[in-house]
PDB file of N, CA and C in Angstrom:
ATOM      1  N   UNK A   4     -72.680  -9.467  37.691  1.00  0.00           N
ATOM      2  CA  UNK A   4     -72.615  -8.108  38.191  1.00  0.00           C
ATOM      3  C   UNK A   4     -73.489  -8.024  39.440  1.00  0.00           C
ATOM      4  N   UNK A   5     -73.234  -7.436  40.458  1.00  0.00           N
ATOM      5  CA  UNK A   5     -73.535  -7.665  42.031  1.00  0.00           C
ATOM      6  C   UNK A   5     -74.530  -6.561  41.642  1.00  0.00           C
ATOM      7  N   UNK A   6     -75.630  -6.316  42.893  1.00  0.00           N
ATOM      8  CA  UNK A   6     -76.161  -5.196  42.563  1.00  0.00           C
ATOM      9  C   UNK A   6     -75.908  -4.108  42.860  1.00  0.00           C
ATOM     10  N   UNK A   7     -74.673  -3.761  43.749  1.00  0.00           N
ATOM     11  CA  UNK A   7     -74.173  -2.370  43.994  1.00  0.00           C
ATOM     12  C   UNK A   7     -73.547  -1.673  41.988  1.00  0.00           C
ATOM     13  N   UNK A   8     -73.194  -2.716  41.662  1.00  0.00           N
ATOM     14  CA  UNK A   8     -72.161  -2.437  40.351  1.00  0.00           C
ATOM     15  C   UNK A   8     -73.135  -2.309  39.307  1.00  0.00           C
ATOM     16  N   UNK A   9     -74.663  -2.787  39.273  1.00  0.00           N
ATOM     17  CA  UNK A   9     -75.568  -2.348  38.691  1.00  0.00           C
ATOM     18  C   UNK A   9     -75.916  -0.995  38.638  1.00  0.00           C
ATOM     19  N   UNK A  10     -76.655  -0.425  40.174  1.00  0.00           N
ATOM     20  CA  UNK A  10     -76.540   0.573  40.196  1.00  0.00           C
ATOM     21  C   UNK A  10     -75.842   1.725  39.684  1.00  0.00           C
ATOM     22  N   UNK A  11     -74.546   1.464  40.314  1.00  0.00           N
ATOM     23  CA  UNK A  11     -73.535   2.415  39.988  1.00  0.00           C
ATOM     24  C   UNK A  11     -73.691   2.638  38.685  1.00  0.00           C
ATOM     25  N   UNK A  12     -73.500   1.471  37.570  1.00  0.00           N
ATOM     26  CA  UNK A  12     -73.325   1.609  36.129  1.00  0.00           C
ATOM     27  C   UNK A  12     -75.094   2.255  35.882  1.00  0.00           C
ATOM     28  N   UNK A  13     -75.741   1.958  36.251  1.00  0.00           N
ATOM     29  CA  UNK A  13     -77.374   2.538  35.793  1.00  0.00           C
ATOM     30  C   UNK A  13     -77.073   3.899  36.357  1.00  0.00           C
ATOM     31  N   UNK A  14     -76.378   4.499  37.757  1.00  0.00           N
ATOM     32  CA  UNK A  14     -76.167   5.849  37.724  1.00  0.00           C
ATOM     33  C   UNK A  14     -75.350   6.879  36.528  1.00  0.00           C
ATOM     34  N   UNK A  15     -74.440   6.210  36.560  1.00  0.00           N
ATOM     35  CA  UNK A  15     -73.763   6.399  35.394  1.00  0.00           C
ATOM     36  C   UNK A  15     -74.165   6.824  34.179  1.00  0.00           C
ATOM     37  N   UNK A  16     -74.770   6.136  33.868  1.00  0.00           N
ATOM     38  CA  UNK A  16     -75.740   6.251  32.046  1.00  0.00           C
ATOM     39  C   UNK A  16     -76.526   7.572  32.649  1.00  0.00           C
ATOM     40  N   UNK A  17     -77.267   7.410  33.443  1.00  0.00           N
ATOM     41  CA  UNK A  17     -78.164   8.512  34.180  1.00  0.00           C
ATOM     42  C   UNK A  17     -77.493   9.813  34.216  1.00  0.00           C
ATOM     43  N   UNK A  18     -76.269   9.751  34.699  1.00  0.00           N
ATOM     44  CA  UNK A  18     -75.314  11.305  34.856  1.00  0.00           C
ATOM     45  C   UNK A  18     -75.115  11.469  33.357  1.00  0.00           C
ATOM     46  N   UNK A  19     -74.506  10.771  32.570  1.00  0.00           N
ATOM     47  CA  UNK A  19     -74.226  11.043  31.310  1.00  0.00           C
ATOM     48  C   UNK A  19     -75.144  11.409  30.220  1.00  0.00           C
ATOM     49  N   UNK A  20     -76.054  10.779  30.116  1.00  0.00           N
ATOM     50  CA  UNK A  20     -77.365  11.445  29.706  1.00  0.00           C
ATOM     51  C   UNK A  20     -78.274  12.575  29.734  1.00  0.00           C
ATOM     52  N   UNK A  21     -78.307  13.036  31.324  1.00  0.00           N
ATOM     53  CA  UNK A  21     -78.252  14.476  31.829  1.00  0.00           C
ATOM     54  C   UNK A  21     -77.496  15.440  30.801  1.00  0.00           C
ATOM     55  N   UNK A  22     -75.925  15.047  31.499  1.00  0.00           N
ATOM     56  CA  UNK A  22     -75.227  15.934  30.790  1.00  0.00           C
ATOM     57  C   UNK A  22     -74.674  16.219  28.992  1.00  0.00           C
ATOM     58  N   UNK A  23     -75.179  15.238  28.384  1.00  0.00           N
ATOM     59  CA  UNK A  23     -75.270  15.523  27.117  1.00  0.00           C
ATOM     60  C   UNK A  23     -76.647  15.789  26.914  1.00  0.00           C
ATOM     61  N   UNK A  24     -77.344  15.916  27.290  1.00  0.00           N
ATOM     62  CA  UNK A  24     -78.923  16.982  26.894  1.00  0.00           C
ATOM     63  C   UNK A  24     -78.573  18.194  27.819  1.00  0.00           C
ATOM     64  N   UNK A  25     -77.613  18.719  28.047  1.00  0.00           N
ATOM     65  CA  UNK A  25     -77.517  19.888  29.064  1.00  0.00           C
ATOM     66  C   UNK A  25     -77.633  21.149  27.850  1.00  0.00           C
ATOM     67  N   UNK A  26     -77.916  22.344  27.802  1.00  0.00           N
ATOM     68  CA  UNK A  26     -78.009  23.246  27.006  1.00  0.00           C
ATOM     69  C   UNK A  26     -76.990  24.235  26.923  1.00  0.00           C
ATOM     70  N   UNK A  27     -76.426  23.766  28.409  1.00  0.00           N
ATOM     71  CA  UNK A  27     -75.216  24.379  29.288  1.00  0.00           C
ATOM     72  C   UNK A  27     -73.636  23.503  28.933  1.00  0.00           C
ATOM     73  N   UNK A  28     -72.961  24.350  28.920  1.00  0.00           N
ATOM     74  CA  UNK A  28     -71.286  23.531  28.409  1.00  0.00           C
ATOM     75  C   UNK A  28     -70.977  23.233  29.748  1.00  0.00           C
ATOM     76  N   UNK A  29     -70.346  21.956  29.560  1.00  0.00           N
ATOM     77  CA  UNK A  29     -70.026  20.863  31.002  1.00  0.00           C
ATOM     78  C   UNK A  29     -69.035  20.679  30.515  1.00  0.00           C
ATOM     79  N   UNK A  30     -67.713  20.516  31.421  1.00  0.00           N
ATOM     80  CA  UNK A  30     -66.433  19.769  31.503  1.00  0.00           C
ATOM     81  C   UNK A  30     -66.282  19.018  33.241  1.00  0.00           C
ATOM     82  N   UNK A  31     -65.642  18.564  33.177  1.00  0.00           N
ATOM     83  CA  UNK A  31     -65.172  17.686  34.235  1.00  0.00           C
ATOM     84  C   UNK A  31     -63.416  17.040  34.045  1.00  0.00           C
ATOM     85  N   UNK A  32     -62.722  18.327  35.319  1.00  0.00           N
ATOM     86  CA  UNK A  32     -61.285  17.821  35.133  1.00  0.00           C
ATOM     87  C   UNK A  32     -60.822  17.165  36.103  1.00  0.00           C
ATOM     88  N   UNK A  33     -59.578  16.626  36.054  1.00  0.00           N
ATOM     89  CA  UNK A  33     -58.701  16.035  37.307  1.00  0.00           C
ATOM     90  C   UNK A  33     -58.234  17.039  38.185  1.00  0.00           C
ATOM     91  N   UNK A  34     -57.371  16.550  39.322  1.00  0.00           N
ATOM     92  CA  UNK A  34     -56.542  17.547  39.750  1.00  0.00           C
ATOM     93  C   UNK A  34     -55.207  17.987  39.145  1.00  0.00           C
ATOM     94  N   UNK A  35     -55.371  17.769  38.095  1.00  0.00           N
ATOM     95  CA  UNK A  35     -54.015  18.207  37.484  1.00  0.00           C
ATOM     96  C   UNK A  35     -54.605  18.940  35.527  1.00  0.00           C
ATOM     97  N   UNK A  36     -56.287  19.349  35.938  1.00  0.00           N
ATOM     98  CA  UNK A  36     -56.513  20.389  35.107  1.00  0.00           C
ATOM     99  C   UNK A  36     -56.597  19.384  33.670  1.00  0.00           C
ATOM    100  N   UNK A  37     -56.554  18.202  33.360  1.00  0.00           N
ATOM    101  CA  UNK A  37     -56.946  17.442  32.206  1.00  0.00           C
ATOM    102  C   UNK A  37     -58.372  17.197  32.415  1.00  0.00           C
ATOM    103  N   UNK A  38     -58.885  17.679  31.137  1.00  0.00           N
ATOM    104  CA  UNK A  38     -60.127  17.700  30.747  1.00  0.00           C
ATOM    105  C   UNK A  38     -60.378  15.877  31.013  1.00  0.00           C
ATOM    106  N   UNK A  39     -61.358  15.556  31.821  1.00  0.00           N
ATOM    107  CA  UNK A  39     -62.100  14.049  31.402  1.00  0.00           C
ATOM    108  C   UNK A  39     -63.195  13.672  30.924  1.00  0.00           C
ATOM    109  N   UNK A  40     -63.869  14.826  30.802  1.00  0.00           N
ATOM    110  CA  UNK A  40     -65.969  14.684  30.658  1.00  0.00           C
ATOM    111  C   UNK A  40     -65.637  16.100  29.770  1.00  0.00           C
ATOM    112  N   UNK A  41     -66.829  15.836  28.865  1.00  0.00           N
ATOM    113  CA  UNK A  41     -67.012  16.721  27.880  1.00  0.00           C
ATOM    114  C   UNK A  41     -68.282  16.692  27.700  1.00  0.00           C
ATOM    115  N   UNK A  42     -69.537  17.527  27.478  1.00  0.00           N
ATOM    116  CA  UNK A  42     -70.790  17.316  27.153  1.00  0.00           C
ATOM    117  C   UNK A  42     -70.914  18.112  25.972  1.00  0.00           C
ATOM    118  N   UNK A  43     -71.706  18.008  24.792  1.00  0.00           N
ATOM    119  CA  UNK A  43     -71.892  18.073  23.130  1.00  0.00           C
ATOM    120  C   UNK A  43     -71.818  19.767  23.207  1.00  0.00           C
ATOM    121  N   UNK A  44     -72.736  20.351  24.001  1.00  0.00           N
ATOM    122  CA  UNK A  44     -72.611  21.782  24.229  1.00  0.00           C
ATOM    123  C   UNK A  44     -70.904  22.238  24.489  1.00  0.00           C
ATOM    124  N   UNK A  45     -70.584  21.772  25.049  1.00  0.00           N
ATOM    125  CA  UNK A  45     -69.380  22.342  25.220  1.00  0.00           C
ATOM    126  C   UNK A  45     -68.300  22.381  23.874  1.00  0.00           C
ATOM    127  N   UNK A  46     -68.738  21.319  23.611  1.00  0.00           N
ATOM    128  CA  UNK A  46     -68.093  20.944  21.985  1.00  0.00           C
ATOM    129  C   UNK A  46     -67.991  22.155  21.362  1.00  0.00           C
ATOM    130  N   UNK A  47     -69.583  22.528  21.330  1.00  0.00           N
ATOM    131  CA  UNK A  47     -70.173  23.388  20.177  1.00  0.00           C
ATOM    132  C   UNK A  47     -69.920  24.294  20.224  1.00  0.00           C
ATOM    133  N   UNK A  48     -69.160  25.040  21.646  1.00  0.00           N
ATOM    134  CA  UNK A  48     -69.051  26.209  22.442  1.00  0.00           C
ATOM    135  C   UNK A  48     -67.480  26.481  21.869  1.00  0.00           C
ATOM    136  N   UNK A  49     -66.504  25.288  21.863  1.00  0.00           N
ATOM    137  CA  UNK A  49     -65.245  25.569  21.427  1.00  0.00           C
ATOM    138  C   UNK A  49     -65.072  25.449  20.475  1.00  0.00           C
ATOM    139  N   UNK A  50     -65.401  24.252  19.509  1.00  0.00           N
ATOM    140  CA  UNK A  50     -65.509  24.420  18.111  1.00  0.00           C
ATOM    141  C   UNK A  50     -64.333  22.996  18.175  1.00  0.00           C
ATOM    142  N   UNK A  51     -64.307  22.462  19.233  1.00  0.00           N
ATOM    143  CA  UNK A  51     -63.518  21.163  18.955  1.00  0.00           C
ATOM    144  C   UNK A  51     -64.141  19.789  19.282  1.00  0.00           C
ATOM    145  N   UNK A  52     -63.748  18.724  18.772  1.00  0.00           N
ATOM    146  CA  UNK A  52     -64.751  17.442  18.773  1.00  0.00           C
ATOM    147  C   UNK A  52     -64.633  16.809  20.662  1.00  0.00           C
ATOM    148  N   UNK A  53     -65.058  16.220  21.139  1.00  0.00           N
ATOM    149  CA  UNK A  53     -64.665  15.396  22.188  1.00  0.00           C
ATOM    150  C   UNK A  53     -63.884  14.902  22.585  1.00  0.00           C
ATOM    151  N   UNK A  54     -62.954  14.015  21.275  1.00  0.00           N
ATOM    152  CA  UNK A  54     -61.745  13.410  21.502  1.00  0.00           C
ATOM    153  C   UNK A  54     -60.963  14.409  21.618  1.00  0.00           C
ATOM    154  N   UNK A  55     -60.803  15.471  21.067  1.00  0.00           N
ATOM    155  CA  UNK A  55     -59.794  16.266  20.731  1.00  0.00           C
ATOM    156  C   UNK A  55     -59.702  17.210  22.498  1.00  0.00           C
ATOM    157  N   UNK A  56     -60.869  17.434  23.002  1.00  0.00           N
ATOM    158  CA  UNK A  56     -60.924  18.215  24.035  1.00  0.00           C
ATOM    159  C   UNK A  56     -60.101  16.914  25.309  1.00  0.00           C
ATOM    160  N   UNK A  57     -60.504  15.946  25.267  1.00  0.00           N
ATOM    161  CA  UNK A  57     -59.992  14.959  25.970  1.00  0.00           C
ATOM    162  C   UNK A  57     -58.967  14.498  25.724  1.00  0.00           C
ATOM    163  N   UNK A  58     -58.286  15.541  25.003  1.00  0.00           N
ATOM    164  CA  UNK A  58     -56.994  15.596  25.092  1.00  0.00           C
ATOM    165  C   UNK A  58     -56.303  16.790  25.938  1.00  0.00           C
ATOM    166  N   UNK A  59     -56.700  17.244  26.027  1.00  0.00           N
ATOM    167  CA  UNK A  59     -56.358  19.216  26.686  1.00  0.00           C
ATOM    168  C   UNK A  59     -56.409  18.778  28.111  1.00  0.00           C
ATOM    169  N   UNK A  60     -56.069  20.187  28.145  1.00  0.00           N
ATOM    170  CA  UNK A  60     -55.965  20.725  29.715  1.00  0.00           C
ATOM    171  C   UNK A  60     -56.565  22.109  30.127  1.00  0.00           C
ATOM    172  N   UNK A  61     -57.288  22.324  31.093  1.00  0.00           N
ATOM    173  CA  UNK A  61     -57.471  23.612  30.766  1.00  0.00           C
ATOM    174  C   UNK A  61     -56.468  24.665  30.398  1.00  0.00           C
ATOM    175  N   UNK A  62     -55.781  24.489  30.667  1.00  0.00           N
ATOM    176  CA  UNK A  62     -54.579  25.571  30.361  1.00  0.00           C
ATOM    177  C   UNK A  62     -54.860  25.660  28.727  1.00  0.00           C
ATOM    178  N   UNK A  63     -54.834  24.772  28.101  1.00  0.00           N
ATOM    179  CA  UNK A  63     -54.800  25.071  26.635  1.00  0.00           C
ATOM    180  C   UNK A  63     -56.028  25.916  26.067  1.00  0.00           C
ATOM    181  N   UNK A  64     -56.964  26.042  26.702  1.00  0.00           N
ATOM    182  CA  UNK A  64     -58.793  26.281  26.586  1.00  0.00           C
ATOM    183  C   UNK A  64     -58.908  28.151  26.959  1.00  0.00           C
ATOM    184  N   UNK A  65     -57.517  28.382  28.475  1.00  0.00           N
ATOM    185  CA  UNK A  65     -58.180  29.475  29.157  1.00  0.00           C
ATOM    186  C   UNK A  65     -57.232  30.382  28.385  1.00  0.00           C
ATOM    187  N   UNK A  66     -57.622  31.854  28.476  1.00  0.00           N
ATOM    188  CA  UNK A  66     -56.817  33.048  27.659  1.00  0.00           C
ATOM    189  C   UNK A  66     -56.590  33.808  28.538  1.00  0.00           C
ATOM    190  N   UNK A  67     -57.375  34.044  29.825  1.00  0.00           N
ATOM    191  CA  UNK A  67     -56.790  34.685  30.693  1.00  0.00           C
ATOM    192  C   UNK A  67     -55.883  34.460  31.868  1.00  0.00           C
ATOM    193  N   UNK A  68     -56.396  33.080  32.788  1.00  0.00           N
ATOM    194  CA  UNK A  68     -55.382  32.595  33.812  1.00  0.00           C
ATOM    195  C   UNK A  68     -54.221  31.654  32.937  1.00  0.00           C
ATOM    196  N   UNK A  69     -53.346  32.148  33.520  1.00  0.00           N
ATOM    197  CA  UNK A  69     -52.246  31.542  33.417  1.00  0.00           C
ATOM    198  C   UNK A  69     -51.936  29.641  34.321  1.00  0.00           C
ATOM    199  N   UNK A  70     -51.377  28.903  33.667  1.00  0.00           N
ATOM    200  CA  UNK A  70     -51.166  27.713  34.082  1.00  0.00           C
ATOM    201  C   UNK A  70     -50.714  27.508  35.754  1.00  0.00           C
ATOM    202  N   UNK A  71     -50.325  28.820  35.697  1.00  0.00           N
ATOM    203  CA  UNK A  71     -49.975  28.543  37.195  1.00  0.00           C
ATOM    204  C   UNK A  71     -51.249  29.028  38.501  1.00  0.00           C
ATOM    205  N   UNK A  72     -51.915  30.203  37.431  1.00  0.00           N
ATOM    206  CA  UNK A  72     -52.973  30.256  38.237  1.00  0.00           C
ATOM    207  C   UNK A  72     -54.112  29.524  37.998  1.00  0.00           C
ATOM    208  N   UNK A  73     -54.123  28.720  37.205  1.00  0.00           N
ATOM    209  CA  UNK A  73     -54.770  27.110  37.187  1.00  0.00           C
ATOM    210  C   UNK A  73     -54.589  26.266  38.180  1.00  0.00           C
ATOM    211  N   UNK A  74     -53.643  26.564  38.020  1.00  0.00           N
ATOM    212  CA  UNK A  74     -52.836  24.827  39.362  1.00  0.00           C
ATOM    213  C   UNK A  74     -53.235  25.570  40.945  1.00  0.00           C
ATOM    214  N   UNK A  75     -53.312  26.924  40.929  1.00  0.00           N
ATOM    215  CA  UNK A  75     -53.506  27.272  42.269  1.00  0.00           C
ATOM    216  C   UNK A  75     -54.836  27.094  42.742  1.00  0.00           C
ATOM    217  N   UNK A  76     -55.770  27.307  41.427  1.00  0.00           N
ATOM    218  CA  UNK A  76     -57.127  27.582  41.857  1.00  0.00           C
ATOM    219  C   UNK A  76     -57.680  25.450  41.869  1.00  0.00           C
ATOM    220  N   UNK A  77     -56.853  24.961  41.393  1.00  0.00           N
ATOM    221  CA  UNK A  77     -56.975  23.359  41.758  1.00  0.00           C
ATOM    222  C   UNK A  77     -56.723  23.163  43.288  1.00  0.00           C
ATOM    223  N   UNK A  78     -55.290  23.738  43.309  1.00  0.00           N
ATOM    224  CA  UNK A  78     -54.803  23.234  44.786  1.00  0.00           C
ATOM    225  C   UNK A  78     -55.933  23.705  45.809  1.00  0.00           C
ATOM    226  N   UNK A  79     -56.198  25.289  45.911  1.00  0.00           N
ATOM    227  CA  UNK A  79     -57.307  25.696  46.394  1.00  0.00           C
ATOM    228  C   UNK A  79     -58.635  24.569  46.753  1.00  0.00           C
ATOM    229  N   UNK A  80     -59.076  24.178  45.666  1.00  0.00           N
ATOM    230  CA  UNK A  80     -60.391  23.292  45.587  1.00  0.00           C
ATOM    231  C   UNK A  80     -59.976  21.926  46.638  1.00  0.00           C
ATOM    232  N   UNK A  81     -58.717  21.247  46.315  1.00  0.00           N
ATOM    233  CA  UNK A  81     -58.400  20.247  47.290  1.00  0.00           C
ATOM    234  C   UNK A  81     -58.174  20.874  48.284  1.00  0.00           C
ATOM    235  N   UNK A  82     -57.986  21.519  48.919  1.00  0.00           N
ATOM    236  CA  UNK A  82     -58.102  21.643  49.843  1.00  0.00           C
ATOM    237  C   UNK A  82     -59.081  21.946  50.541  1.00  0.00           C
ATOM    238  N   UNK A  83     -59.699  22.684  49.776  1.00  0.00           N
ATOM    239  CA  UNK A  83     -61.173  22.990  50.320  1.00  0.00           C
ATOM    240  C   UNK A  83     -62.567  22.396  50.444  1.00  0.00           C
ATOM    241  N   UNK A  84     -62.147  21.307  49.412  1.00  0.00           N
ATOM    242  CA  UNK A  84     -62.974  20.382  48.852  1.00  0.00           C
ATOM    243  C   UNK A  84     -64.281  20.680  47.709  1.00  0.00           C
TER     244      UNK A  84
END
């Protein structure tokens, strides 16, 4: 393992660690609104396990925007960055 790929992976553990001691509910989606990162708070917040959330999308999670105003407020972000 080179030492850029060290790093990276030692950042890594570092972000993830953060965010499962967060007190605060964390997700992290794609651009296409699938949940990929889940932190324990957030779990606790929906009442579903990790695997199960890393299965979803937000669409399945939100009660008020609609899927399409999901996808807009994505497209929005790419573009905006």
């Amino acid at each position: 393992m080179s030492h850029e790929e060290s790093q990276l992976s030692k950042n890594h553990e570092w972000h993830r660690a953060i965010l499962q001691a967060a007190m605060d509910g964390f997700w992290m989606v794609d651009m296409q609104g699938r949940l990929l990162e889940v932190n324990a708070a957030y779990c606790r917040m929906t009442g579903y396990s990790e695997a199960e959330l890393l299965t979803m999308n937000i669409a399945d999670l939100e009660d008020i925007e609609t899927a399409e105003v999901i996808a807009a407020h994505i497209a929005r972000t790419r573009e905006l960055g």
